[in-house]
mmCIF file of C-alpha atoms in Angstrom:
data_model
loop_
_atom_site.group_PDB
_atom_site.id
_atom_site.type_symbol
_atom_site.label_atom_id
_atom_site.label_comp_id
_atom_site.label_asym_id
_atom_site.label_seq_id
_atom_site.Cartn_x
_atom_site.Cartn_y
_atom_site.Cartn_z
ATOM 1 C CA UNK A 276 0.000 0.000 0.000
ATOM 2 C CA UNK A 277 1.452 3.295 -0.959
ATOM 3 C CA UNK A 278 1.933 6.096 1.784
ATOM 4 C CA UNK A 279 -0.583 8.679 0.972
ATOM 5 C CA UNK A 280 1.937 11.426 2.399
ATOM 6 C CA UNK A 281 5.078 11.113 0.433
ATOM 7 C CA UNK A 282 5.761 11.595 -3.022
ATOM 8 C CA UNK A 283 5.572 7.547 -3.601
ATOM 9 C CA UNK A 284 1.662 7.772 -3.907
ATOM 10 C CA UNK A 285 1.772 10.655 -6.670
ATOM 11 C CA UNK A 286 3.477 9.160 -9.735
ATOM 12 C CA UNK A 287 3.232 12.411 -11.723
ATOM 13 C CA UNK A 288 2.966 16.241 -10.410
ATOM 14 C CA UNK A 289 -0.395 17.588 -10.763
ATOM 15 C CA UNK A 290 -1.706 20.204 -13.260
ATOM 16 C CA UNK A 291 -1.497 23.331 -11.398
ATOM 17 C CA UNK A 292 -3.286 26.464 -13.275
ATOM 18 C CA UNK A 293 -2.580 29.550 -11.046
ATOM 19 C CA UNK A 294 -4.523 32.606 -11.549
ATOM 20 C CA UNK A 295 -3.468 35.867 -12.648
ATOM 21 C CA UNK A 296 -4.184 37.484 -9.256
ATOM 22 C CA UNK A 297 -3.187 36.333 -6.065
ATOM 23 C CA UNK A 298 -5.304 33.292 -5.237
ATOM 24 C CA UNK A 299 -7.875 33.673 -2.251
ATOM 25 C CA UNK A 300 -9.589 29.720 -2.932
ATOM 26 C CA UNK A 301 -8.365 26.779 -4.452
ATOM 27 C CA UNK A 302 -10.716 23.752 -6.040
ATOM 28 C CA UNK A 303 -9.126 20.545 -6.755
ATOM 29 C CA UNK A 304 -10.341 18.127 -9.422
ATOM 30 C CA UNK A 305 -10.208 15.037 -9.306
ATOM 31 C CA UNK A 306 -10.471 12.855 -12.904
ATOM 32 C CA UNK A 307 -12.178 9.728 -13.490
ATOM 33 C CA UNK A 308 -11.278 5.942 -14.175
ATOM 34 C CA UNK A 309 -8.612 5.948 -17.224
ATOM 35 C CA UNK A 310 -8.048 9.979 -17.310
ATOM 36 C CA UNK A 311 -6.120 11.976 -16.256
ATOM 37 C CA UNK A 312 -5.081 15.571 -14.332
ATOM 38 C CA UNK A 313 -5.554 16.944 -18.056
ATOM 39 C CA UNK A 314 -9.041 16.162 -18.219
ATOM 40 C CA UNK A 315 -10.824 19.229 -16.623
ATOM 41 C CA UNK A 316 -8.208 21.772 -17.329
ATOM 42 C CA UNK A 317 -10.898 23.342 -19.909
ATOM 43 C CA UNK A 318 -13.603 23.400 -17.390
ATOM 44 C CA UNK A 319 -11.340 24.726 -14.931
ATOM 45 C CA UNK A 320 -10.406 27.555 -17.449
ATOM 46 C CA UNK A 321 -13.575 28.238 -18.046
ATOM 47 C CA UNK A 322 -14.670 28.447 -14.165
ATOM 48 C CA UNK A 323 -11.434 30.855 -14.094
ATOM 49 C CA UNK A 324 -13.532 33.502 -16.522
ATOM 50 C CA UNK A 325 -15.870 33.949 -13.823
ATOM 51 C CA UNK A 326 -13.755 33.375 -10.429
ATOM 52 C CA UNK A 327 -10.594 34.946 -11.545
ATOM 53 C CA UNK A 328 -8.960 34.584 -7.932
ATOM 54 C CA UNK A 329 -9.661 30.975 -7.728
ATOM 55 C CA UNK A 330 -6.137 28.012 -8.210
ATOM 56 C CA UNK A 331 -7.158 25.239 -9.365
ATOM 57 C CA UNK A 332 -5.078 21.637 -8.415
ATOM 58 C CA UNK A 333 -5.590 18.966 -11.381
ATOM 59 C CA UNK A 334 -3.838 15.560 -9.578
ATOM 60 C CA UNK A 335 -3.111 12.497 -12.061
ATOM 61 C CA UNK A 336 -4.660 9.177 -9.915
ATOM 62 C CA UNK A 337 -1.873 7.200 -9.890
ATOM 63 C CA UNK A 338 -1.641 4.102 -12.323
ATOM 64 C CA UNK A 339 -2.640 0.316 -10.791
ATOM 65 C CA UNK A 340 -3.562 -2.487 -12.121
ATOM 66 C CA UNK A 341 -7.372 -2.788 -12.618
ATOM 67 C CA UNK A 342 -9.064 -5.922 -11.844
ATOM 68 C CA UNK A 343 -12.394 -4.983 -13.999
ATOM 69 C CA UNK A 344 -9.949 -4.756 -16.521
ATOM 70 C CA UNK A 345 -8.013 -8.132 -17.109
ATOM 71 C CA UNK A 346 -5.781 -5.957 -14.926
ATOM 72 C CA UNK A 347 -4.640 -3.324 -17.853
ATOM 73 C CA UNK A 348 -2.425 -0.623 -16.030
ATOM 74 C CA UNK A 349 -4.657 2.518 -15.911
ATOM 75 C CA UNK A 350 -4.982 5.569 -13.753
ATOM 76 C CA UNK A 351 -7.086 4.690 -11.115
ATOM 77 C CA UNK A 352 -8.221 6.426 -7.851
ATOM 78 C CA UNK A 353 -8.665 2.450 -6.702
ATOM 79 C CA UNK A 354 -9.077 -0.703 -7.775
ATOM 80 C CA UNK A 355 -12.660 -2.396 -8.731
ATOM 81 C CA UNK A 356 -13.037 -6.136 -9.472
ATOM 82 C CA UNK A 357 -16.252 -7.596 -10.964
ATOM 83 C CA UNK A 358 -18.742 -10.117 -9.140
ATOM 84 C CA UNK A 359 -21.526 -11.354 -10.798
ATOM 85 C CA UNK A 360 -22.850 -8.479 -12.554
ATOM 86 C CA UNK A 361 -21.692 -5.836 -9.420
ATOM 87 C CA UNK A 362 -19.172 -3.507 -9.585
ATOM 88 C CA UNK A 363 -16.676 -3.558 -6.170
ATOM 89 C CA UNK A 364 -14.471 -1.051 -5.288
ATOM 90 C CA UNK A 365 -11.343 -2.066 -3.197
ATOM 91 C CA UNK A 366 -11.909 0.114 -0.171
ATOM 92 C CA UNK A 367 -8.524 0.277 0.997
ATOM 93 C CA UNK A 368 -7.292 1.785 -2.362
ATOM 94 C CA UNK A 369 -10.253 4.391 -1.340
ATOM 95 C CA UNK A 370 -9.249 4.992 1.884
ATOM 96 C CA UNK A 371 -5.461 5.527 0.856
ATOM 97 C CA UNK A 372 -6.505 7.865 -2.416
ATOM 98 C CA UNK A 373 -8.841 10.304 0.238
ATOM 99 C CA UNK A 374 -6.255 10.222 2.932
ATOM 100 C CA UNK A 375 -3.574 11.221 0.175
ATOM 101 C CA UNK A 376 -5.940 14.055 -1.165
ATOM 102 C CA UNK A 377 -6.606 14.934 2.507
ATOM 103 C CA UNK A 378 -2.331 15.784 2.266
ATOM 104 C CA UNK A 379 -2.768 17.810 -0.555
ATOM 105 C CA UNK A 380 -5.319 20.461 1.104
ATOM 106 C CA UNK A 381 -3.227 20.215 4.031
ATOM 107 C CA UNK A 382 -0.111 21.838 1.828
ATOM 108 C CA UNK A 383 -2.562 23.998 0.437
ATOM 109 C CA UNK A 384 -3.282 25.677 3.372
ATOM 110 C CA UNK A 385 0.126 25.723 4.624
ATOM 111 C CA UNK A 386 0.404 28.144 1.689
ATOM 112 C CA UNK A 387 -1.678 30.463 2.955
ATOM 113 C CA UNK A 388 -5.060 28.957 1.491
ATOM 114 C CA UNK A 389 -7.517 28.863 4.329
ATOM 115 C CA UNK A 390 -9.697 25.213 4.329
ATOM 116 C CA UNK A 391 -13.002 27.490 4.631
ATOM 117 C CA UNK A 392 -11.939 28.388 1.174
ATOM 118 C CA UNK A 393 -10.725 24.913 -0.503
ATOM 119 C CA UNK A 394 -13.174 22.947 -2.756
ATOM 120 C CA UNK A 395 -12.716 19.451 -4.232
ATOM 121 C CA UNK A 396 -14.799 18.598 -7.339
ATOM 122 C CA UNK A 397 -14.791 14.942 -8.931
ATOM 123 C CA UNK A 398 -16.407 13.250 -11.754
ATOM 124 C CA UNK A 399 -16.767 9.535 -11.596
ATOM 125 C CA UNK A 400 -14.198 7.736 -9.478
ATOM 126 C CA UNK A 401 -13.107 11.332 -8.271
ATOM 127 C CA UNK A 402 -16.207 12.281 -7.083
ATOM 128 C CA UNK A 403 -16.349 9.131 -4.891
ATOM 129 C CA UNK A 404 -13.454 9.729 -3.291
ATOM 130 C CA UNK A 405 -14.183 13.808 -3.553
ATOM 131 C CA UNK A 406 -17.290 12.957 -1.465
ATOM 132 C CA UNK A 407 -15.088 10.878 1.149
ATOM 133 C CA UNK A 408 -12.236 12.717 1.598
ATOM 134 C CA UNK A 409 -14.243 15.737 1.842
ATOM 135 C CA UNK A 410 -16.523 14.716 4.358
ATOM 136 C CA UNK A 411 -13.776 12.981 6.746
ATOM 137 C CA UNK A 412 -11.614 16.462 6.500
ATOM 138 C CA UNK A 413 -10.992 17.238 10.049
ATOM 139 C CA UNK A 414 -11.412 21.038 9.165
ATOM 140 C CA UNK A 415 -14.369 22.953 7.478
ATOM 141 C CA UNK A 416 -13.912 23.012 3.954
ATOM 142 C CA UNK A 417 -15.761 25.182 1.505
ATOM 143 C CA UNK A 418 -17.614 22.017 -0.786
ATOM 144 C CA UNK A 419 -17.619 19.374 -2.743
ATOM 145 C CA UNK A 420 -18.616 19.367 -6.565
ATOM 146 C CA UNK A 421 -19.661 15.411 -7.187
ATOM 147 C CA UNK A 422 -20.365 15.084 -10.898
ATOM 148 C CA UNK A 423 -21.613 11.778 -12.164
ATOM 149 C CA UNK A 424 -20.757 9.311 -8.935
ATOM 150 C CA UNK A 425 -21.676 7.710 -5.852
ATOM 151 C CA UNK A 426 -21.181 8.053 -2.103
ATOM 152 C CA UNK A 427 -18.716 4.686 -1.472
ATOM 153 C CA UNK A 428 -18.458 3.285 1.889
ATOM 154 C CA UNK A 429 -21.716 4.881 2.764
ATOM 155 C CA UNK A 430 -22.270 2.348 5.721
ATOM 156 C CA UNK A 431 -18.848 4.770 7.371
ATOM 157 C CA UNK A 432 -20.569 7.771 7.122
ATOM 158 C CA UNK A 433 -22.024 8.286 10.384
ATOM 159 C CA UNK A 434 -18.907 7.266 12.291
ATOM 160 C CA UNK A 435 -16.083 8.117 10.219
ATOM 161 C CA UNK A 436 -17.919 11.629 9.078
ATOM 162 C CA UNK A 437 -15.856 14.379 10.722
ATOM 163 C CA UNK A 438 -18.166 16.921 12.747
ATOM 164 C CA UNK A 439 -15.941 20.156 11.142
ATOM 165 C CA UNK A 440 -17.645 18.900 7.800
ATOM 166 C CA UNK A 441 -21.162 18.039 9.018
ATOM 167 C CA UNK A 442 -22.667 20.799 7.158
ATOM 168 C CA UNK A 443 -20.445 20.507 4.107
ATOM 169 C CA UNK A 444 -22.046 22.338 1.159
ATOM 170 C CA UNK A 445 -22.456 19.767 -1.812
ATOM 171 C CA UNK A 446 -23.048 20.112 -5.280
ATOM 172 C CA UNK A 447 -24.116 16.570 -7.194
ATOM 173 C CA UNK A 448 -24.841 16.366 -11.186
ATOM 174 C CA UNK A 449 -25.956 12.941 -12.788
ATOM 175 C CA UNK A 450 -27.316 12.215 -16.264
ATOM 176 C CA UNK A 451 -30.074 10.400 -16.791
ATOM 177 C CA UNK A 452 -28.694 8.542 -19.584
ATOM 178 C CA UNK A 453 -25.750 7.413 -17.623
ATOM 179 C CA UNK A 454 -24.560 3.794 -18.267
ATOM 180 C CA UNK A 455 -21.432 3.562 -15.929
ATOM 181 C CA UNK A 456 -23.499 4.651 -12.990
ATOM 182 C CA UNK A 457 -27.013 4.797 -13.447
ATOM 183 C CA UNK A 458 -28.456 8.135 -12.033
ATOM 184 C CA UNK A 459 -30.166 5.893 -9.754
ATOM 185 C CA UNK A 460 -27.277 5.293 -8.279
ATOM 186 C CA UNK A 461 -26.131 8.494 -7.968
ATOM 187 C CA UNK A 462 -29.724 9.823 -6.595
ATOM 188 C CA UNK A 463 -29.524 7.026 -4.306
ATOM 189 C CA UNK A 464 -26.578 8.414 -2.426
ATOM 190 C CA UNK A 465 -27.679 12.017 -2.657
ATOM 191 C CA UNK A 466 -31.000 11.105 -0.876
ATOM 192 C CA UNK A 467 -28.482 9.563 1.585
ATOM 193 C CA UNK A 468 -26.437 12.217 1.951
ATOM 194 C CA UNK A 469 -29.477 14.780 2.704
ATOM 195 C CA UNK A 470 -31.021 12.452 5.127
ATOM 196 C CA UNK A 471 -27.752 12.905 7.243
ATOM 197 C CA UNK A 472 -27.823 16.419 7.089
ATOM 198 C CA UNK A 473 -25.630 17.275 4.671
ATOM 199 C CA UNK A 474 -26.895 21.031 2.554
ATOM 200 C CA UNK A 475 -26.669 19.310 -1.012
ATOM 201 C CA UNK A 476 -27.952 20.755 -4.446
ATOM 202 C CA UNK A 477 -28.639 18.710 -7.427
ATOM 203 C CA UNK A 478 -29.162 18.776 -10.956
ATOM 204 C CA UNK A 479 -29.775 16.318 -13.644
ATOM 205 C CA UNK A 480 -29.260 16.381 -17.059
ATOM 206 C CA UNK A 481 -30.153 14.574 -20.288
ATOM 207 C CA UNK A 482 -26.607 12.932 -21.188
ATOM 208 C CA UNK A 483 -24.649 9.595 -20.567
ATOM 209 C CA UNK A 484 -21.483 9.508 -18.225
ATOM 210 C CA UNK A 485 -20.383 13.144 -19.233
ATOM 211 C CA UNK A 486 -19.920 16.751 -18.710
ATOM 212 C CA UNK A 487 -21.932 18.523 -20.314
ATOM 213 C CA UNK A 488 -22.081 23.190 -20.551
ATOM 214 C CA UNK A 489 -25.277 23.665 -18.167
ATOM 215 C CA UNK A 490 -23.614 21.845 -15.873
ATOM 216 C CA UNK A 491 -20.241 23.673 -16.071
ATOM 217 C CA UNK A 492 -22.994 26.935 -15.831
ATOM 218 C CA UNK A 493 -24.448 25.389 -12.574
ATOM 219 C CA UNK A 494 -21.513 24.713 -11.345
ATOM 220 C CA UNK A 495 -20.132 28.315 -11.641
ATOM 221 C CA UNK A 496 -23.553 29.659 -9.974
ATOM 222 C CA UNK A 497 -23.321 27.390 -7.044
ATOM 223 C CA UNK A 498 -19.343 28.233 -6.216
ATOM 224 C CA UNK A 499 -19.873 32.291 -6.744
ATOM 225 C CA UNK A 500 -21.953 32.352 -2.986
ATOM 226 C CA UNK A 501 -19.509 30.037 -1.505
ATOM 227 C CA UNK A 502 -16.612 32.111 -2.566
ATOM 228 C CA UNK A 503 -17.514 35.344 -1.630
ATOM 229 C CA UNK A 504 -19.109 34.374 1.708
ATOM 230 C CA UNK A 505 -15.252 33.153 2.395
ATOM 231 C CA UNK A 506 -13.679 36.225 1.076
#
């Protein structure tokens, strides 16, 4: 198992696009199964035209061989093998992929960044362990952007939840046409997620497993409140 705090977990620096001013809030984006750090650098730039003050941390999962996969080396966030017809995630990969995105907010707010105003956003795998990571954060963070996932390891939520993050903002997207995780799925853990308490808005749209440009629009409308009540 790789140490999520030393360089040995990260196989590859991540995409770093700093603004133009000095940064008051950074959001962190984390790529699904197969991509990489590359992936959202165009919907970061385009978040950039309307939060100018915002850094934005693109991390490359690092590569593993994937079970679902005849094991083909890919980068994953963790491993899944297939039962039956069921998808199953390795939860220790999970566990060691949020604790290691846990270490990168903590060097971004030894920089200065405060965790009020650090977001993590995540399509697919990344969302699941955006959703994790961010809600076991021992310090308030400023939300998570879930686009297109699932809450894993939802039967941990009420004990391994950290109270500085009970009222974490969250923003979840599905489509409805989604074949890699139904939007069942996804609406499944939202309801979930509500139920405990957790301020959530979400938004569904008529595409498969994607990103689509209302969505990039929603997400811009839903981070401008959050920002500037963190100023």
């Amino acid at each position: 198992m790789k140490n999520p705090t030393s360089d040995r977990f990260w196989d590859t620096p991540p995409v770093v696009l700093d603004p133009l001013v000095p940064a008051r809030a950074t959001l962190f984006w984390l790529h699904g199964l197969g991509a990489d750090g590359n992936d959202f650098v165009t919907v970061a730039e385009t978040l950039t035209l309307t939060h100018p003050a915002l850094r934005h941390i693109l991390p490359h999962a690092p590569r593993r061989p994937l079970t679902l996969n005849q094991g083909m080396v890919m980068r994953a966030w963790y491993d899944i093998a297939l039962e039956g017809e069921r998808w199953v995630p390795n939860d220790d990969d999970l566990r060691v992929s949020c604790a290691a995105v846990q270490h990168l907010i903590e060097n971004e707010v030894q920089r200065g960044i405060p965790a009020r105003n650090i977001f993590i956003a995540g399509f697919s795998q990344g969302g699941a362990v955006a959703l994790t990571a961010g809600t076991r954060m021992p310090v308030p963070l400023g939300g998570v952007l879930a686009l297109s996932t699932y809450l894993p390891l939802s039967h941990e939520l009420a004990q391994r939840a950290h109270p500085a993050n009970r009222t974490l903002p969250i923003f979840m997207a599905h489509g409805t046409q989604d074949p890699v995780i139904p939007w069942a799925q996804g609406n499944q853990s939202r309801q979930f997620l509500e139920s405990a308490g957790y301020p959530l808005t979400w938004h569904s749209y008529p595409m498969p497993h994607s990103v689509c440009g209302e969505e990039i629009h929603d997400m811009t409308t839903w981070l401008t409140p959050h920002l500037s009540k963190n100023p």
